[in-house]
Every structure is written in C-alpha cells, then in structure tokens.
Coordinates of C-alpha atoms in Angstrom, one line a residue:
X9 CA 0.0 0.0 0.0
X10 CA 1.4 3.4 -1.0
X11 CA 1.9 6.2 1.5
X12 CA -0.9 8.1 -0.1
X13 CA -3.4 5.2 0.2
X14 CA -2.4 4.6 3.9
X15 CA -2.7 8.3 4.8
X16 CA -6.0 8.6 2.9
X17 CA -7.4 5.7 5.0
X18 CA -6.2 7.4 8.2
X19 CA -7.8 10.7 7.2
X20 CA -11.2 9.0 6.5
X21 CA -10.9 6.9 9.7
X22 CA -10.3 10.0 11.9
X23 CA -13.1 12.0 10.3
X24 CA -15.5 9.0 10.9
X25 CA -14.3 8.6 14.5
X26 CA -14.7 12.3 15.5
X27 CA -18.0 12.4 13.6
X28 CA -19.3 9.6 15.8
X29 CA -17.9 11.3 18.9
X30 CA -19.9 14.5 18.1
X31 CA -22.9 12.5 16.8
X32 CA -22.6 14.1 13.3
X33 CA -23.8 11.1 11.4
X34 CA -22.5 11.2 7.8
X35 CA -22.6 15.0 7.5
X36 CA -18.9 15.6 7.0
X37 CA -17.6 15.1 3.5
X38 CA -14.0 14.2 2.8
X39 CA -12.5 15.1 -0.5
X40 CA -9.0 14.9 -2.0
X41 CA -7.4 17.5 -4.3
X42 CA -4.0 18.3 -5.7
X43 CA -1.8 20.9 -4.0
X44 CA -2.4 23.3 -6.9
X45 CA -5.9 23.8 -5.5
X46 CA -4.6 24.9 -2.1
X47 CA -3.5 28.5 -1.2
X48 CA -0.2 27.0 -0.1
X49 CA 1.2 23.7 -1.5
X50 CA 2.5 22.6 1.9
X51 CA -1.0 22.7 3.5
X52 CA -2.1 19.2 4.4
X53 CA -5.9 19.9 4.5
X54 CA -8.5 22.7 4.8
X55 CA -12.0 22.8 6.1
X56 CA -14.8 24.4 4.1
X57 CA -17.8 26.0 5.6
X58 CA -20.2 23.5 4.2
X59 CA -18.8 20.7 6.3
X60 CA -16.2 19.5 3.9
X61 CA -12.6 18.6 4.7
X62 CA -10.3 18.7 1.6
X63 CA -7.0 16.8 1.9
X64 CA -4.0 17.6 -0.2
X65 CA -3.2 14.5 -2.3
X66 CA 0.4 15.6 -2.9
X67 CA 1.0 16.1 0.9
X68 CA -0.6 12.8 1.7
X69 CA 1.8 11.1 -0.6
X70 CA 4.8 12.3 1.3
X71 CA 3.9 13.2 4.9
X72 CA 4.2 10.9 7.9
X73 CA 1.1 9.3 9.4
X74 CA 1.4 11.5 12.5
X75 CA 0.9 14.6 10.4
X76 CA -2.3 13.1 9.0
X77 CA -3.6 12.3 12.4
X78 CA -2.9 15.7 13.8
X79 CA -4.3 17.4 10.8
X80 CA -7.5 15.4 10.7
X81 CA -8.1 16.0 14.4
X82 CA -7.5 19.7 13.9
X83 CA -9.8 20.0 10.9
X84 CA -12.5 18.0 12.6
X85 CA -12.4 20.5 15.5
X86 CA -13.1 23.2 13.0
X87 CA -16.1 21.2 11.9
X88 CA -17.2 21.1 15.5
X89 CA -16.7 24.8 15.7
X90 CA -19.0 25.3 12.7
X91 CA -21.6 23.0 14.3
X92 CA -21.5 25.1 17.5
X93 CA -22.1 28.2 15.4
X94 CA -24.9 26.6 13.4
X95 CA -26.5 24.1 15.9
X96 CA -25.7 24.9 19.5
X97 CA -29.2 26.2 20.2
X98 CA -30.8 23.1 18.6
X99 CA -28.3 20.5 20.0
X100 CA -26.8 22.0 23.2
X101 CA -25.7 18.6 24.6
X102 CA -23.6 18.0 21.4
X103 CA -22.2 21.5 20.9
X104 CA -21.8 22.9 24.4
X105 CA -19.6 26.0 24.4
X106 CA -20.1 29.4 26.0
X107 CA -22.0 31.8 23.7
X108 CA -19.1 34.3 23.8
X109 CA -16.7 31.7 22.4
X110 CA -19.2 30.7 19.7
X111 CA -19.6 34.4 18.8
X112 CA -15.8 34.8 18.7
X113 CA -15.5 31.7 16.4
X114 CA -18.2 33.1 14.1
X115 CA -16.4 36.4 13.9
X116 CA -13.0 34.8 13.3
X117 CA -14.3 32.5 10.5
X118 CA -16.0 35.5 8.9
X119 CA -12.7 37.4 9.0
X120 CA -10.4 34.4 8.9
X121 CA -6.7 35.2 8.6
X122 CA -4.6 32.7 6.5
X123 CA -0.9 32.8 7.1
X124 CA 1.8 32.9 4.5
X125 CA 4.5 32.0 6.9
X126 CA 5.1 29.3 9.6
X127 CA 4.4 30.3 13.2
X128 CA 2.6 33.5 12.2
X129 CA 1.4 35.1 15.4
X130 CA -1.8 36.6 14.0
X131 CA -2.9 33.3 12.5
X132 CA -1.9 31.2 15.5
X133 CA -3.6 33.5 18.0
X134 CA -7.1 33.2 16.5
X135 CA -9.3 31.5 19.1
X136 CA -10.5 29.0 16.6
X137 CA -6.9 27.9 15.9
X138 CA -6.0 27.7 19.6
X139 CA -9.0 25.5 20.2
X140 CA -8.3 23.3 17.2
X141 CA -4.6 22.9 18.2
X142 CA -5.6 22.1 21.7
X143 CA -8.1 19.5 20.6
X144 CA -5.6 17.8 18.2
X145 CA -3.0 17.9 21.0
X146 CA -5.4 16.2 23.4
X147 CA -6.4 13.5 20.9
X148 CA -2.8 12.6 20.1
X149 CA -2.0 12.3 23.8
X150 CA -5.1 10.4 24.6
X151 CA -5.0 7.9 21.7
X152 CA -1.3 7.6 21.0
X153 CA 0.5 9.1 24.0
X154 CA 2.3 11.1 21.4
X155 CA 4.5 14.1 21.9
X156 CA 3.0 17.0 20.0
X157 CA 5.0 20.1 19.3
X158 CA 3.1 23.3 20.0
X159 CA 4.5 26.7 18.9
X160 CA 6.0 28.4 22.0
X161 CA 4.2 31.7 21.3
X162 CA 0.8 30.0 21.9
X163 CA 1.7 27.1 24.1
X164 CA 0.2 28.7 27.3
X165 CA -3.1 29.5 25.6
X166 CA -3.3 26.0 24.1
X167 CA -2.6 24.3 27.4
X168 CA -5.3 26.4 29.1
X169 CA -7.8 25.6 26.4
X170 CA -6.8 21.9 26.5
X171 CA -7.7 21.8 30.3
X172 CA -11.2 23.2 29.4
X173 CA -11.7 20.7 26.5
X174 CA -10.6 17.6 28.4
X175 CA -13.5 17.9 30.8
X176 CA -15.9 17.6 27.9
X177 CA -14.3 14.6 26.2

C-alpha cells in the first residue's frame, strides 16, 4: 500500500471517529485535491464552511502518518466549531460551548486570517486555531501518548484551552 493510500485511509478513519464522537452522522464530506488547488502547496488539509474537509493529495503522498492524524483531528475540530455556530441552540448537549466563544469563532471565521508563513502570530492566536490545536494535542496524547509540538508563542493558551476541553471529552 502506498503512503498516499495509507494516509487517505487514516484521514477518513479520523473523520469518521470524530463524527461519531460528536454525533454528526455522515454530515462531513472528505475530498482529495492536488496541491495546486490549495492556497499554499504545503498545507495538508483545509476545512470548508459547508462541512467538507479537503485533503491535499500531494502532501498525503509524502507526509508521515502522525501529520495526517494531527491534521484530521485539527480540521474536525473546525467542523465542531462550525456546528457550534450553526446548531448549538438546537443540540446544546452535542455542541456545548459558551455563547461568547461561539460568537468569537463566528467572527473569526467570517474574518479568517490565513498565514503565508510558519508560526505566524496573528494566525496562531485566532481563538478557533488555539481551540483546534488544543483538541488535536489532546487527541494525540489520549489515543497515542504522542508528543505534540506546539509553537511556543501560543503554548500557554493551548494548554489552558486543553484543560477546558478535556473535561468535555
């Protein structure tokens, strides 16, 4: 089995796993596109507002499995954030976050900042990114006891958010 095929299976598996955890049914679509369709060719995946995660075929062909796991957890947390924005009133047990946080996510997604450089402070300090990084960190620790590197400029915020999230998992 090729690296791409293995990583594709991992991506789909994680999306299915987190979808079940959040009781999303089959509402999350997983697609695969070449790097030419991404704003930056080194991006492994991106989440689209209509509950789609698009994985970069070229990255999946070369990246390690651990990158796919972290990325899939991270992108699924963005799906959770969108669900909080769209459905927290209707399904408060599934999407239970403070209204202020949901409003902040809504604002950030509407005014989303995409970085052109690694460790970009403005990008990393978006609350939706802190939350997604914290979730991916927790899932990697919980499922794989893996050491996850978090950029030092946001590490304190990520650890604080991780403490909040762990009580809800």
